[in-house]
Amino acid sequence: MAPKKPIYVTQPELPPLEEFLPYLQKIWDARVLTNGGPFHAMLEAALCDHLGVKHISLFTNATIALVTALQALRIGGEVITTPYSFVATAHSLMWNGVKPVFVDVDPETLNMDPARIEAAITPQTTAIMPIHCYGTPCDVEAIQRIADDYNLKVIYDAAHAFGVRREEGGEQRSVLHHGDLSVLSFHATKVFNTFEGGAIICPDAKTKQRIDHLKNFGFVNETTVVATGINGKMSEFNAALGLAQLKHIDAAIARRGAIEARYRELLRDVPGVRMLERPAGVTPNHSYFPILVGPGYALGRDGLYRSLREHGVMARRYFYPLISDFPMYRGLPSADAARLPVARAASDQVLCLPIYPALANEDVERIAAIVAAGAVATPLPMPLAA
Ligand SMILES: Cc1ncc(COP(=O)(O)O)c(C=O)c1O
C-alpha cells in the first residue's frame, strides 16, 4: 500500500507565517515592490554578513545570474565546464553564444577534475565554469592556478554552496571567495530559499556596480543605459522572505546535518552503496544526500529508484542524464561519452535521498531500510506511511 503523503527529495523551508506577515504589511504600506527597495538592500547586507563576503548582488534566480555573470566578464569563445550539473550551467553559456567544452569529473567529489581542464584549453578558451557539486568545494587552488597560468576567468556555479566554508590559513572561510564570481541559487529546493532567487558574489564594489546595471536593463540612471542588460532584479517580496528565512538557517542546516549523520550510520555497511566523502576542513551545508549505487547492489540503481517510489519516496537521480547527453549538446566533440567515463558512471549510479529539516527520524530509518533491503534481495513489502 502506498503512503498517503509522498516524501519528496526535499521539502521547501518556510518561516512561520506570522513572522512573515509584518514584512508584508511594510510592503503594502510603502508600495515599493521592486527596483532595489529597502528589503532588497537589507537582504544584501544581511547575506554579506551571514556568508562572510563583501559584495553581493541579488537576482530573480540563479540562471539569470549565471547569464549575467558571463556578460559582466565579457566571456566569449569557449568555456570549460562540467557535464555533471543541472542544465542551467551549460544553458547560461549557450545564452551568451559561448561554446561549452565538457571535461570529466573527479570520482571522489564529482567536481570538475583539474587535470582534465588543462588538457581542454584551446586558443578560444576564455573561462572555466565549475560547480561545487552538492556543496562540496572544488579544488579551488588547482583551478585558480590553471586560470592564472592561462589568463582565464573562473565563474563558479555555487548554486549548492550556500554557507559552505573551508579551512584556509587556520580559519573557516566561505568557499564563495574563490574565482572571479560565484553564483548562488535561492530556488525553493535549495538550503536557503526566497521562493525563487539567486545572487552573484562579487569581489569588489566596481564589479557589483556593473552587475547591478546589467540586472536592471543596463540603466545607470533615468536616461543613461550603458549595456544591453536584462531584467534580473529580485522583488521586495522575495527579499523580505529571505530576511525571514535567514533567522532559521542555522537551525535548518544543523537538522540536515543530523539527518545526514543518521543516513551514514545506517547505510555504512550496505553492499554496493557508496557515500561521498568531503575533503577535510569543510563546513558543509548538507544540501543533498547522494548515494552511488554500484554494480554490487542487487536491485541496481533504477530498481532501487522504483522500489523507493513504490514506498512513496521520491528520490531523485540528480544528475541524470548528463548535460552532455541532451540534444543541444550531444553533437559537441567534448560530449563524446568515451571522454566522460567518471561523470557517466556517476550519472548511472547516483540517487539523492530525501533530506530536509522536517524529515522525521523514523522516515530516515525507513528509507535506509528500503535501501538496505534492495542490496541483498527484493524490495521491502512495507509501506512508508505512519
Ligand atoms: C547546479 C545548479 N545550477 C543552476 C541552477 C539554477 O538555479 P535557479 O533555479 O535558481 O535558476 C540550479 C538549480 O536548480 C543548480 O542546481
Coordinates of C-alpha atoms and ligand atoms in Angstrom, one line a residue:
M1 CA 0.0 0.0 0.0
A2 CA 1.4 3.4 -1.0
P3 CA 1.7 6.1 1.7
K4 CA -0.9 8.9 1.8
K5 CA 1.7 11.6 1.6
P6 CA 4.8 11.0 -0.6
I7 CA 8.2 12.0 0.7
Y8 CA 10.0 14.1 -1.8
V9 CA 13.7 14.6 -2.1
T10 CA 13.3 17.9 -0.4
Q11 CA 10.5 20.0 1.2
P12 CA 10.9 23.8 1.0
E13 CA 11.7 25.5 4.2
L14 CA 9.3 28.3 5.3
P15 CA 9.4 30.6 8.3
P16 CA 6.3 30.6 10.5
L17 CA 3.7 32.7 8.6
E18 CA 3.2 35.1 11.5
E19 CA 6.8 36.0 11.2
F20 CA 6.4 37.0 7.6
L21 CA 3.2 39.0 7.9
P22 CA 4.9 42.1 9.3
Y23 CA 7.2 42.3 6.3
L24 CA 4.2 42.1 4.0
Q25 CA 2.5 44.9 6.0
K26 CA 5.5 47.1 5.4
I27 CA 5.5 46.3 1.6
W28 CA 1.8 47.2 1.5
D29 CA 2.4 50.4 3.4
A30 CA 5.4 51.5 1.4
R31 CA 4.1 50.4 -2.0
V32 CA 7.7 49.7 -3.1
L33 CA 7.5 46.3 -4.8
T34 CA 10.8 46.0 -6.6
N35 CA 13.7 48.0 -8.3
G36 CA 16.1 47.9 -5.3
G37 CA 13.7 48.6 -2.4
P38 CA 14.5 48.6 1.3
F39 CA 14.2 44.8 1.8
H40 CA 16.5 44.2 -1.2
A41 CA 19.2 46.4 0.4
M42 CA 18.6 44.8 3.8
L43 CA 18.9 41.3 2.4
E44 CA 22.1 42.1 0.5
A45 CA 23.7 43.5 3.8
A46 CA 22.4 40.5 5.9
L47 CA 23.7 38.0 3.4
C48 CA 27.2 39.6 3.2
D49 CA 27.3 39.4 7.0
H50 CA 26.0 35.8 7.2
L51 CA 28.1 34.4 4.3
G52 CA 31.2 36.4 5.3
V53 CA 31.5 38.1 1.8
K54 CA 31.9 41.8 0.9
H55 CA 29.7 42.3 -2.1
I56 CA 26.6 40.5 -3.3
S57 CA 24.0 41.3 -6.0
L58 CA 20.6 39.7 -5.6
F59 CA 18.8 38.2 -8.6
T60 CA 15.5 36.8 -9.7
N61 CA 17.0 33.3 -10.0
A62 CA 20.5 31.7 -10.4
T63 CA 20.0 31.0 -14.1
I64 CA 19.7 34.7 -15.0
A65 CA 22.6 35.4 -12.5
L66 CA 24.8 32.9 -14.4
V67 CA 23.9 34.5 -17.7
T68 CA 24.6 37.9 -16.3
A69 CA 27.9 36.9 -14.7
L70 CA 29.2 35.8 -18.1
Q71 CA 28.1 39.1 -19.5
A72 CA 29.7 41.1 -16.7
L73 CA 33.1 39.5 -17.5
R74 CA 32.5 39.7 -21.3
I75 CA 33.1 35.9 -21.7
G76 CA 33.1 34.6 -25.3
G77 CA 34.6 31.8 -27.3
E78 CA 34.8 28.5 -25.3
V79 CA 34.3 27.8 -21.6
I80 CA 35.4 24.6 -19.9
T81 CA 32.7 23.2 -17.8
T82 CA 31.2 20.0 -16.3
P83 CA 28.6 17.7 -17.8
Y84 CA 27.7 16.6 -14.2
S85 CA 25.4 19.5 -13.3
F86 CA 21.9 20.9 -13.7
V87 CA 21.3 22.1 -17.3
A88 CA 21.3 25.7 -16.3
T89 CA 25.1 25.7 -16.0
A90 CA 25.6 24.9 -19.7
H91 CA 22.5 26.7 -20.8
S92 CA 23.9 30.0 -19.4
L93 CA 26.8 29.6 -21.8
M94 CA 24.6 29.0 -24.8
W95 CA 22.5 32.1 -23.9
N96 CA 25.8 34.0 -24.3
G97 CA 26.7 32.4 -27.6
V98 CA 29.6 30.6 -25.8
K99 CA 30.6 27.0 -26.7
P100 CA 30.7 24.7 -23.7
V101 CA 33.6 22.3 -23.5
F102 CA 32.8 19.4 -21.2
V103 CA 35.5 17.7 -19.1
D104 CA 35.3 14.8 -16.8
V105 CA 34.8 14.9 -13.0
D106 CA 36.8 13.6 -10.1
P107 CA 35.5 10.2 -8.8
E108 CA 35.7 11.2 -5.1
T109 CA 34.0 14.6 -5.2
L110 CA 32.2 14.6 -8.6
N111 CA 33.5 18.1 -9.2
M112 CA 35.5 19.0 -12.3
D113 CA 38.8 17.3 -12.4
P114 CA 41.5 20.0 -12.7
A115 CA 43.8 17.6 -14.5
R116 CA 41.3 17.5 -17.4
I117 CA 40.8 21.2 -17.5
E118 CA 44.3 22.0 -18.7
A119 CA 44.1 19.4 -21.5
A120 CA 40.9 21.0 -22.8
I121 CA 42.3 24.6 -23.2
T122 CA 42.4 25.9 -26.7
P123 CA 43.2 29.4 -28.1
Q124 CA 39.4 30.1 -27.9
T125 CA 39.1 29.3 -24.2
T126 CA 38.2 32.3 -22.1
A127 CA 36.9 30.9 -18.8
I128 CA 36.3 27.9 -16.6
M129 CA 32.8 27.3 -15.1
P130 CA 32.8 24.6 -12.4
I131 CA 30.2 23.8 -9.8
H132 CA 30.6 23.0 -6.2
C133 CA 28.6 19.8 -6.7
Y134 CA 26.2 19.0 -3.7
G135 CA 28.0 21.8 -1.9
T136 CA 31.4 20.0 -1.9
P137 CA 34.1 22.6 -2.6
C138 CA 36.0 22.2 -5.9
D139 CA 39.8 22.0 -5.8
V140 CA 39.8 25.8 -5.9
E141 CA 43.5 26.2 -5.6
A142 CA 44.3 23.9 -8.6
I143 CA 41.6 25.6 -10.7
Q144 CA 42.9 29.1 -9.9
R145 CA 46.5 28.0 -10.8
I146 CA 45.3 26.9 -14.2
A147 CA 43.3 30.1 -14.6
D148 CA 46.3 32.2 -13.7
D149 CA 48.7 30.3 -16.0
Y150 CA 46.4 30.7 -19.0
N151 CA 44.8 34.0 -18.1
L152 CA 41.3 32.6 -17.8
K153 CA 38.3 33.8 -15.7
V154 CA 36.6 31.4 -13.2
I155 CA 32.9 31.6 -12.6
Y156 CA 31.7 29.2 -10.0
D157 CA 28.2 27.8 -10.2
A158 CA 27.7 27.8 -6.4
A159 CA 24.0 27.0 -6.6
H160 CA 24.5 24.3 -4.0
A161 CA 27.1 26.0 -1.8
F162 CA 25.1 28.4 0.4
G163 CA 27.0 28.8 3.7
V164 CA 29.7 26.3 2.8
R165 CA 33.1 27.1 4.3
R166 CA 36.5 25.5 4.3
E167 CA 39.7 25.9 6.3
E168 CA 42.1 28.4 4.9
G169 CA 45.1 29.6 6.8
G170 CA 43.8 28.3 10.0
E171 CA 40.3 29.8 9.8
Q172 CA 37.0 28.8 8.2
R173 CA 36.3 30.9 5.1
S174 CA 33.4 31.0 2.7
V175 CA 34.1 29.0 -0.5
L176 CA 32.4 31.9 -2.3
H177 CA 35.6 33.9 -2.2
H178 CA 37.1 31.8 -4.9
G179 CA 37.1 32.6 -8.6
D180 CA 36.2 35.8 -10.2
L181 CA 32.5 35.4 -9.5
S182 CA 30.2 32.9 -7.7
V183 CA 26.5 32.4 -8.3
L184 CA 24.1 31.2 -5.6
S185 CA 20.6 29.8 -6.1
F186 CA 17.8 30.6 -3.7
H187 CA 15.3 28.3 -5.5
A188 CA 12.6 26.6 -3.4
T189 CA 14.5 23.4 -3.4
K190 CA 17.7 24.9 -2.0
V191 CA 19.1 25.1 1.5
F192 CA 18.2 28.8 1.7
N193 CA 15.2 29.8 -0.5
T194 CA 13.4 33.0 -1.4
F195 CA 10.8 31.0 -3.3
E196 CA 12.8 31.9 -6.5
G197 CA 16.0 33.8 -6.3
G198 CA 19.7 33.9 -6.7
A199 CA 22.8 36.1 -6.3
I200 CA 26.2 36.9 -7.6
I201 CA 29.1 37.2 -5.1
C202 CA 31.4 39.9 -6.4
P203 CA 35.0 40.6 -5.4
D204 CA 34.7 44.5 -5.4
A205 CA 32.3 47.4 -5.5
K206 CA 33.1 48.2 -9.1
T207 CA 32.2 44.7 -10.3
K208 CA 29.0 44.8 -8.2
Q209 CA 28.0 48.1 -9.8
R210 CA 28.5 46.7 -13.3
I211 CA 26.4 43.7 -12.3
D212 CA 23.7 45.9 -10.8
H213 CA 23.5 47.8 -14.0
L214 CA 23.3 44.6 -16.1
K215 CA 20.4 43.2 -14.0
N216 CA 18.4 46.4 -14.4
F217 CA 18.4 46.6 -18.3
G218 CA 21.7 48.4 -18.2
F219 CA 20.2 51.6 -16.6
V220 CA 22.6 53.7 -14.6
N221 CA 20.1 56.5 -14.1
E222 CA 16.8 57.6 -15.6
T223 CA 18.2 58.4 -19.0
T224 CA 21.5 56.5 -19.3
V225 CA 21.8 52.9 -20.4
V226 CA 25.3 51.5 -20.5
A227 CA 24.8 47.9 -21.5
T228 CA 22.2 45.5 -23.1
G229 CA 21.1 44.5 -19.7
I230 CA 18.3 42.2 -18.7
N231 CA 15.6 42.2 -16.0
G232 CA 17.2 40.1 -13.3
K233 CA 16.1 42.1 -10.2
M234 CA 14.8 40.4 -7.1
S235 CA 11.5 41.7 -5.8
E236 CA 10.7 43.1 -2.4
F237 CA 8.5 40.1 -1.6
N238 CA 11.4 37.6 -2.3
A239 CA 13.9 39.8 -0.4
A240 CA 11.6 40.1 2.6
L241 CA 11.1 36.3 2.6
G242 CA 14.9 35.9 2.5
L243 CA 15.2 38.1 5.6
A244 CA 12.7 36.0 7.5
Q245 CA 14.3 32.7 6.3
L246 CA 17.8 33.8 7.4
K247 CA 16.7 33.8 11.1
H248 CA 16.2 30.0 10.8
I249 CA 19.0 28.9 8.6
D250 CA 21.5 27.8 11.2
A251 CA 18.9 25.5 12.8
A252 CA 17.9 24.2 9.4
I253 CA 21.4 23.3 8.5
A254 CA 22.1 21.7 11.9
R255 CA 19.0 19.5 11.4
R256 CA 20.1 18.5 7.9
G257 CA 23.5 17.5 9.4
A258 CA 21.8 15.2 11.9
I259 CA 19.8 13.5 9.2
E260 CA 22.9 13.0 7.1
A261 CA 24.8 11.6 10.1
R262 CA 21.9 9.1 10.7
Y263 CA 21.9 8.0 7.0
R264 CA 25.6 7.5 7.1
E265 CA 25.3 5.3 10.1
L266 CA 22.5 3.2 8.7
L267 CA 24.0 2.8 5.2
R268 CA 27.6 2.3 6.2
D269 CA 27.7 -1.4 5.6
V270 CA 25.2 -1.8 2.8
P271 CA 26.9 -3.7 0.0
G272 CA 27.1 -1.8 -3.3
V273 CA 26.2 1.6 -1.8
R274 CA 28.9 4.3 -1.7
M275 CA 28.5 7.7 0.1
L276 CA 30.6 10.6 -1.0
E277 CA 33.3 11.9 1.5
R278 CA 34.1 15.5 1.7
P279 CA 37.7 16.9 1.7
A280 CA 39.0 17.6 5.2
G281 CA 38.3 21.0 6.8
V282 CA 35.0 21.6 5.1
T283 CA 32.0 23.0 6.9
P284 CA 29.1 21.6 4.8
N285 CA 25.5 22.7 4.3
H286 CA 24.2 19.2 3.9
S287 CA 22.2 20.4 0.9
Y288 CA 21.9 16.9 -0.7
F289 CA 22.4 13.3 0.3
P290 CA 23.6 11.5 -2.8
I291 CA 24.4 7.8 -2.7
L292 CA 26.1 5.9 -5.6
V293 CA 24.5 2.5 -6.2
G294 CA 27.2 0.4 -7.7
P295 CA 27.4 -3.0 -9.6
G296 CA 27.4 -4.9 -6.3
Y297 CA 23.9 -3.8 -5.4
A298 CA 21.2 -6.4 -6.1
L299 CA 18.4 -4.2 -7.3
G300 CA 20.5 -1.8 -9.3
R301 CA 20.1 1.9 -9.1
D302 CA 16.9 2.1 -11.2
G303 CA 15.5 -0.8 -9.3
L304 CA 16.1 1.0 -6.0
Y305 CA 14.6 4.2 -7.5
R306 CA 11.4 2.3 -8.4
S307 CA 11.3 0.5 -5.1
L308 CA 11.5 3.8 -3.2
R309 CA 8.8 5.2 -5.3
E310 CA 6.6 2.2 -4.6
H311 CA 7.0 3.1 -0.9
G312 CA 6.1 6.7 -1.6
V313 CA 9.7 8.0 -1.5
M314 CA 10.5 10.3 -4.5
A315 CA 14.3 10.0 -4.5
R316 CA 15.9 11.8 -7.5
R317 CA 18.6 10.7 -10.0
Y318 CA 20.3 14.0 -9.7
F319 CA 22.2 14.5 -12.1
Y320 CA 20.8 12.1 -14.8
P321 CA 21.1 12.3 -17.7
L322 CA 24.4 14.2 -18.1
I323 CA 24.1 17.6 -19.6
S324 CA 26.2 16.4 -22.5
D325 CA 23.6 13.9 -23.4
F326 CA 20.8 16.4 -24.1
P327 CA 20.1 17.1 -27.8
M328 CA 21.5 20.6 -27.8
Y329 CA 24.9 19.4 -26.5
R330 CA 25.4 15.8 -27.6
G331 CA 26.9 16.8 -31.0
L332 CA 29.8 18.6 -29.4
P333 CA 33.1 16.7 -29.6
S334 CA 33.6 17.2 -25.8
A335 CA 30.2 15.4 -25.3
D336 CA 31.6 12.1 -26.5
A337 CA 30.8 9.5 -23.8
A338 CA 34.2 8.0 -24.1
R339 CA 35.8 11.2 -22.8
L340 CA 33.5 11.4 -19.7
P341 CA 33.6 7.9 -18.1
V342 CA 33.5 9.1 -14.5
A343 CA 30.6 11.5 -15.0
R344 CA 28.8 8.8 -16.9
A345 CA 29.2 6.2 -14.2
A346 CA 28.1 8.7 -11.5
S347 CA 25.1 9.6 -13.5
D348 CA 24.2 5.9 -13.9
Q349 CA 24.6 5.2 -10.2
V350 CA 23.5 8.3 -8.3
L351 CA 20.4 8.6 -6.2
C352 CA 19.7 11.6 -4.0
L353 CA 17.8 10.5 -0.9
P354 CA 15.3 12.9 0.8
I355 CA 17.0 15.4 3.2
Y356 CA 15.2 18.4 4.7
P357 CA 14.7 19.7 8.2
A358 CA 11.2 18.5 8.6
L359 CA 12.0 14.9 7.6
A360 CA 11.3 12.7 10.6
N361 CA 13.9 10.4 12.1
E362 CA 11.5 7.5 11.6
D363 CA 11.3 8.2 7.9
V364 CA 15.1 8.4 7.6
E365 CA 15.2 4.9 9.2
R366 CA 12.5 3.5 6.9
I367 CA 14.2 5.0 3.8
A368 CA 17.5 3.5 4.8
A369 CA 15.8 0.1 5.4
I370 CA 14.4 0.1 1.9
V371 CA 17.9 0.9 0.6
A372 CA 19.4 -1.9 2.7
A373 CA 16.8 -4.4 1.6
G374 CA 17.4 -3.8 -2.1
A375 CA 21.1 -4.6 -1.6
V376 CA 20.5 -8.2 -1.0
A377 CA 17.2 -9.3 -2.4
T378 CA 13.8 -7.9 -3.4
P379 CA 12.3 -4.6 -2.1
L380 CA 10.7 -4.5 1.4
P381 CA 7.0 -5.0 1.1
M382 CA 6.2 -2.5 3.9
P383 CA 4.6 0.9 3.3
L384 CA 6.3 4.1 4.4
A385 CA 3.3 5.9 5.8
A386 CA 2.9 6.1 9.5
Ligands
LIG1 C1 23.9 23.5 -10.1 C2 22.8 24.4 -10.4 N1 23.0 25.5 -11.2 C3 22.0 26.3 -11.5 C4 20.7 26.1 -11.0 C5 19.6 27.1 -11.4 O1 19.1 27.8 -10.3 P1 17.7 28.6 -10.4 O2 16.6 27.6 -10.4 O3 17.8 29.5 -9.2 O4 17.7 29.3 -11.7 C6 20.5 25.0 -10.2 C7 19.1 24.8 -9.6 O5 18.3 24.2 -9.7 C8 21.5 24.1 -9.9 O6 21.3 23.1 -9.1

